[in-house]
XYZ file of N, CA and C in Angstrom:
441
model
N 0.457 -1.430 0.030
C 0.223 -0.372 0.020
C 1.036 1.232 -0.648
N 0.436 2.245 -0.975
C 0.908 3.663 -0.577
C 1.252 3.801 0.959
N 2.177 5.096 0.515
C 1.301 5.546 2.454
C 1.120 7.722 1.694
N 0.589 7.330 2.936
C -1.319 8.479 2.186
C -0.353 8.984 3.973
N -1.183 10.566 3.873
C -1.459 11.533 4.880
C -3.014 11.752 5.195
N -3.743 11.378 4.671
C -4.983 12.179 4.455
C -5.567 11.771 5.827
N -5.075 11.243 6.736
C -6.078 10.965 8.947
C -4.597 11.965 8.950
N -3.746 11.627 8.347
C -2.601 13.576 9.423
C -3.903 14.824 9.212
N -3.162 14.830 8.415
C -4.417 16.108 7.313
C -5.470 16.222 7.132
N -6.685 15.967 7.498
C -7.773 15.470 7.748
C -7.636 16.230 9.952
N -7.032 15.610 10.417
C -6.821 16.075 12.049
C -6.548 17.213 12.281
N -4.995 17.937 11.512
C -4.655 19.062 11.189
C -5.452 20.151 10.975
N -6.375 20.082 10.432
C -7.622 20.600 9.524
C -8.826 20.801 10.556
N -8.488 19.831 11.406
C -9.856 19.878 12.238
C -9.652 20.961 13.850
N -8.590 20.965 14.174
C -7.294 21.463 14.870
C -7.823 22.829 13.801
N -6.672 22.948 13.059
C -7.389 24.346 12.624
C -8.393 25.324 12.283
N -8.788 24.910 11.544
C -9.665 25.093 11.337
C -11.064 25.031 13.329
N -10.721 24.523 13.951
C -11.565 24.536 14.802
C -10.928 26.439 15.580
N -9.791 26.332 15.372
C -8.823 27.577 15.985
C -9.316 28.727 15.496
N -9.640 28.696 13.879
C -10.049 29.900 12.956
C -11.317 30.333 12.837
N -11.829 29.216 13.480
C -13.850 29.701 14.244
C -14.030 30.150 14.709
N -13.620 29.847 15.846
C -13.274 30.636 17.059
C -13.430 31.994 16.805
N -12.003 32.444 16.329
C -12.244 34.001 15.976
C -12.427 34.499 15.049
N -13.116 34.077 14.045
C -14.696 34.516 13.528
C -15.218 35.299 13.930
N -15.793 33.925 15.477
C -16.155 33.917 15.909
C -16.768 35.185 17.155
N -15.327 34.847 17.545
C -15.374 36.592 18.788
C -14.937 37.533 17.500
N -14.057 37.870 16.814
C -14.032 39.695 15.683
C -15.566 39.356 15.428
N -16.313 38.363 15.514
C -18.106 38.902 15.133
C -19.156 39.522 16.373
N -17.924 38.775 17.228
C -19.757 39.618 18.260
C -19.825 38.116 18.603
N -19.695 37.288 18.414
C -20.847 36.263 19.350
C -19.762 35.386 20.645
N -20.197 36.189 21.186
C -20.180 35.001 22.291
C -20.473 34.388 23.298
N -22.444 34.211 22.570
C -23.058 32.865 23.090
C -23.415 32.240 23.602
N -22.416 31.617 22.597
C -21.964 30.002 22.560
C -20.471 30.050 21.577
N -19.703 28.463 21.715
C -19.232 28.012 21.375
C -18.988 27.686 19.695
N -16.977 27.108 18.831
C -17.292 26.488 18.133
C -18.009 25.695 18.183
N -18.201 24.298 19.421
C -18.599 22.663 18.872
C -20.277 23.464 19.464
N -20.754 24.366 20.364
C -21.645 24.578 20.341
C -22.305 24.865 19.210
N -21.739 25.662 18.265
C -22.358 25.989 17.252
C -22.673 25.207 16.114
N -21.651 23.862 16.185
C -22.340 23.004 15.065
C -23.746 21.646 16.119
N -23.963 22.205 17.215
C -25.496 20.771 17.695
C -26.242 22.295 17.027
N -26.482 23.904 17.041
C -26.651 24.912 16.614
C -27.296 24.796 15.909
N -26.362 24.711 14.227
C -26.234 24.565 13.227
C -27.384 23.162 12.915
N -27.528 22.255 13.178
C -27.482 20.764 13.157
C -29.270 20.848 14.077
N -29.418 21.702 14.603
C -31.473 21.862 15.440
C -31.166 23.099 14.567
N -31.384 24.382 14.046
C -31.911 24.770 13.189
C -32.014 23.887 11.137
N -31.869 22.962 11.681
C -32.307 22.093 10.049
C -33.369 21.154 10.328
N -33.704 21.244 11.382
C -34.723 20.667 12.489
C -34.445 20.035 14.176
N -35.100 21.340 15.038
C -35.078 21.153 15.982
C -36.465 20.451 16.508
N -35.916 20.060 17.247
C -36.471 18.737 18.432
C -36.521 17.036 18.098
N -35.368 17.644 18.239
C -34.457 15.668 18.135
C -33.975 15.699 18.987
N -34.023 13.679 18.664
C -33.498 12.466 19.482
C -32.200 13.047 19.946
N -31.820 12.997 21.247
C -30.676 12.688 22.113
C -29.175 11.707 20.122
N -30.303 10.686 20.519
C -29.326 9.973 19.928
C -28.702 10.257 18.335
N -30.226 11.487 17.760
C -30.341 11.543 16.524
C -29.203 12.945 16.444
N -29.305 13.590 17.203
C -28.646 15.279 16.809
C -26.797 14.252 17.968
N -26.412 13.333 18.348
C -25.383 12.764 17.946
C -25.194 12.725 17.384
N -26.187 11.660 16.520
C -26.040 10.502 15.172
C -25.327 12.678 14.348
N -26.120 12.679 14.185
C -25.547 14.161 13.035
C -24.647 15.304 12.968
N -24.429 15.363 14.227
C -22.670 16.302 14.669
C -21.661 15.679 14.508
N -21.694 14.003 14.189
C -20.521 13.642 14.816
C -19.801 13.630 16.095
N -21.111 13.544 17.524
C -20.350 13.700 18.448
C -20.489 12.153 19.642
N -19.977 12.288 20.513
C -20.202 10.261 21.372
C -21.636 10.856 22.296
N -22.038 10.178 22.564
C -23.345 10.570 23.301
C -22.713 11.178 25.171
N -21.842 10.861 25.529
C -21.525 11.978 26.492
C -20.697 12.671 26.560
N -20.154 13.218 25.466
C -20.034 13.789 25.215
C -20.494 15.964 24.901
N -22.188 14.486 24.054
C -22.676 15.517 23.449
C -23.417 15.898 24.773
N -24.090 15.111 26.019
C -24.848 15.532 27.786
C -23.991 15.922 28.045
N -23.051 16.416 28.510
C -22.676 17.855 28.616
C -22.459 19.112 27.927
N -22.253 19.123 26.918
C -22.430 19.940 25.881
C -24.142 20.868 26.234
N -24.677 19.879 26.050
C -26.203 19.954 26.445
C -26.393 20.289 28.095
N -25.717 20.586 28.990
C -26.322 21.194 29.716
C -25.546 22.138 30.295
N -24.904 22.926 29.421
C -24.239 24.047 29.872
C -25.370 25.421 28.567
N -25.397 23.970 27.683
C -26.328 24.934 26.552
C -27.797 25.365 26.630
N -28.321 23.858 27.826
C -29.395 23.684 28.277
C -28.894 25.660 29.825
N -28.426 25.293 30.273
C -27.883 26.829 31.376
C -27.873 28.155 30.332
N -27.023 27.893 30.027
C -27.353 29.424 28.865
C -27.987 30.064 28.040
N -29.374 28.416 28.168
C -31.115 29.033 27.708
C -30.912 28.847 26.576
N -29.827 27.732 25.092
C -29.802 28.348 23.535
C -31.216 26.524 23.784
N -31.410 25.546 24.258
C -32.336 24.790 23.978
C -32.832 24.193 25.590
N -33.615 23.584 25.443
C -34.132 22.577 26.777
C -34.703 21.225 26.149
N -34.847 20.854 27.256
C -34.716 19.397 26.952
C -36.414 19.200 27.035
N -37.483 17.918 26.631
C -38.433 18.271 26.438
C -38.590 15.943 26.527
N -39.807 15.830 26.985
C -40.180 14.900 26.678
C -40.925 13.897 25.239
N -39.923 13.595 24.394
C -40.883 12.830 23.735
C -43.162 12.193 23.931
N -43.994 13.373 23.326
C -45.037 12.890 23.917
C -46.588 11.249 23.563
N -45.368 10.853 22.784
C -45.566 9.021 22.957
C -44.240 8.273 23.033
N -43.508 8.481 23.730
C -42.564 7.451 24.467
C -41.669 8.203 25.117
N -41.922 8.193 26.886
C -41.524 9.801 27.430
C -40.638 8.742 28.527
N -40.067 7.976 27.232
C -38.435 7.559 27.806
C -36.991 7.875 27.496
N -37.805 8.504 25.433
C -37.271 9.799 24.753
C -36.601 10.994 25.249
N -35.884 11.766 25.139
C -36.246 12.815 25.286
C -35.510 13.988 23.653
N -36.450 15.066 23.994
C -35.927 15.326 22.336
C -35.415 16.623 22.743
N -34.798 16.740 21.291
C -33.974 18.949 22.081
C -34.449 19.856 21.713
N -34.724 20.551 22.072
C -35.423 21.626 21.267
C -35.123 23.395 21.422
N -34.547 24.412 20.269
C -34.053 25.415 20.251
C -35.037 26.099 21.880
N -34.974 27.065 21.239
C -34.837 28.114 21.917
C -35.262 29.328 21.881
N -36.087 30.279 22.022
C -36.391 31.320 21.188
C -35.055 32.148 21.365
N -34.335 32.421 22.252
C -32.627 33.191 21.843
C -31.945 32.541 20.958
N -32.532 31.453 21.122
C -30.946 30.548 20.491
C -31.831 30.667 18.717
N -32.754 30.614 18.634
C -33.034 30.645 16.535
C -32.718 32.673 16.541
N -32.569 33.680 17.203
C -31.954 34.812 16.943
C -30.541 35.200 16.429
N -29.893 33.892 17.456
C -28.027 33.722 16.741
C -28.000 33.685 16.197
N -28.905 32.374 14.827
C -28.583 31.594 13.368
C -27.738 33.009 11.777
N -28.923 33.667 12.252
C -28.384 34.948 11.190
C -26.406 34.710 11.272
N -27.110 35.669 12.454
C -25.605 35.559 12.707
C -24.003 35.000 12.420
N -24.061 33.315 12.589
C -23.610 32.577 12.967
C -23.112 31.912 11.350
N -25.001 32.148 10.539
C -24.709 31.673 9.092
C -23.480 32.952 8.475
N -23.674 33.758 9.160
C -22.837 34.683 8.905
C -20.791 34.580 8.373
N -21.114 33.742 9.889
C -19.460 33.068 10.401
C -19.206 32.754 8.958
N -19.680 30.934 9.245
C -20.116 29.996 8.581
C -20.227 30.068 7.295
N -19.957 32.047 7.134
C -20.539 30.800 5.289
C -18.641 31.822 5.106
N -18.385 32.818 5.844
C -16.538 33.397 6.222
C -15.916 31.825 5.577
N -15.753 31.404 6.759
C -15.037 29.808 6.815
C -14.971 28.855 5.574
N -16.271 29.087 4.924
C -16.297 28.114 3.731
C -15.750 29.037 2.429
N -15.799 30.908 2.546
C -14.902 30.950 1.744
C -13.259 30.873 1.909
N -13.580 31.120 3.319
C -11.858 30.486 3.719
C -10.866 28.662 3.202
N -11.923 28.558 3.538
C -11.779 26.422 3.818
C -11.556 26.135 2.496
N -12.828 27.067 1.588
C -12.508 26.056 -0.788
C -11.559 27.103 -1.298
N -10.925 28.889 0.011
C -10.041 29.162 -1.733
C -9.069 28.753 -3.119
N -9.364 29.731 -3.295
C -8.406 28.782 -4.759
C -9.402 27.770 -5.404
N -10.117 26.960 -4.851
C -10.598 26.032 -5.787
C -12.541 26.709 -6.291
N -11.921 25.485 -7.533
C -12.999 26.076 -8.446
C -14.577 24.901 -7.814
N -15.356 25.313 -8.785
C -16.507 23.993 -8.146
C -16.306 23.369 -8.602
N -15.520 22.647 -9.058
C -15.830 21.485 -9.346
C -15.543 20.422 -7.819
N -13.552 21.095 -8.499
C -13.097 20.683 -7.366
C -13.390 20.611 -5.807
N -14.521 21.632 -6.008
C -15.199 21.864 -4.369
C -16.106 20.450 -4.298
N -16.985 20.200 -4.741
C -17.975 19.185 -5.631
C -17.276 18.335 -4.960
N -16.221 17.427 -5.834
C -15.404 16.358 -5.617
C -14.660 16.318 -4.165
N -13.753 17.093 -3.494
C -13.648 16.948 -2.743
C -14.595 16.824 -1.269
N -15.687 16.708 -1.649
C -16.854 17.252 -1.039
C -17.451 15.074 -1.005
N -17.872 15.497 -1.427
C -17.673 13.785 -2.283
C -16.374 12.095 -2.175
N -15.742 12.709 -2.010
C -14.468 11.732 -1.425
C -14.400 12.632 -0.124
N -14.854 13.482 1.410
C -15.050 13.777 2.004
C -15.775 12.535 2.291
N -16.950 12.844 1.864
C -18.125 12.082 2.646
C -17.813 10.537 2.343
N -17.231 10.053 1.140
C -17.159 8.561 1.504
C -15.839 8.154 2.545
N -14.865 8.920 2.964
C -14.026 8.502 3.834
C -15.208 8.255 5.337
N -16.176 9.812 5.132
C -16.664 9.818 6.443
C -17.658 7.689 6.603
N -18.664 7.988 5.065
C -19.359 6.834 5.395
C -18.587 5.693 5.601
N -17.071 5.609 5.284
C -15.841 4.649 5.469
C -16.038 4.588 7.053
N -15.482 5.575 7.378
C -15.004 4.955 9.512
C -16.388 5.107 9.925
N -17.903 6.227 9.193
C -18.655 5.123 10.122
C -19.312 3.624 10.310
N -18.935 3.072 8.986
C -19.659 1.299 9.059
C -18.650 0.937 9.876
N -17.314 1.489 9.618
C -16.505 0.618 11.003
C -16.983 1.202 12.195
N -17.357 2.810 12.610
C -17.716 2.893 13.611
C -18.960 1.782 14.658
N -20.183 1.276 13.117
C -20.995 0.657 13.861
C -20.301 -0.413 14.267
N -19.348 -1.660 13.907
C -19.162 -2.503 13.975
C -18.290 -3.200 15.898
N -18.653 -1.347 15.942
C -17.900 -1.716 17.701
C -18.708 -1.635 18.617
């Protein structure tokens, strides 16, 4: 097999992306949430009222990590936990009105992050990269399900 660096590069990208995104949030005056919490909010802005298991799957966060994050987000007034009306054992996560008001500011920072991420790429290259990364993600998700 040829020597590869994909995993190493993805890890570096993730680390640097987190720092750059945090800086962009600060520069934009967003102090209501951090980058990781923004990822949870982003998923809920796409579809609110999700079970914790589904939220974990969509964010890629472990349920234990997500639970602590949700505790902090609930204390900040961004989300609320609600029992499912059909299955009281299941808890759903809902956005608060204050969290909904943050979406526009977040999208502006997210758009800037995308511009930085894909700087110098053609549209064709962007689509190809996204497809390749989705394939890597799918491969890893399949492996994780074996655990």
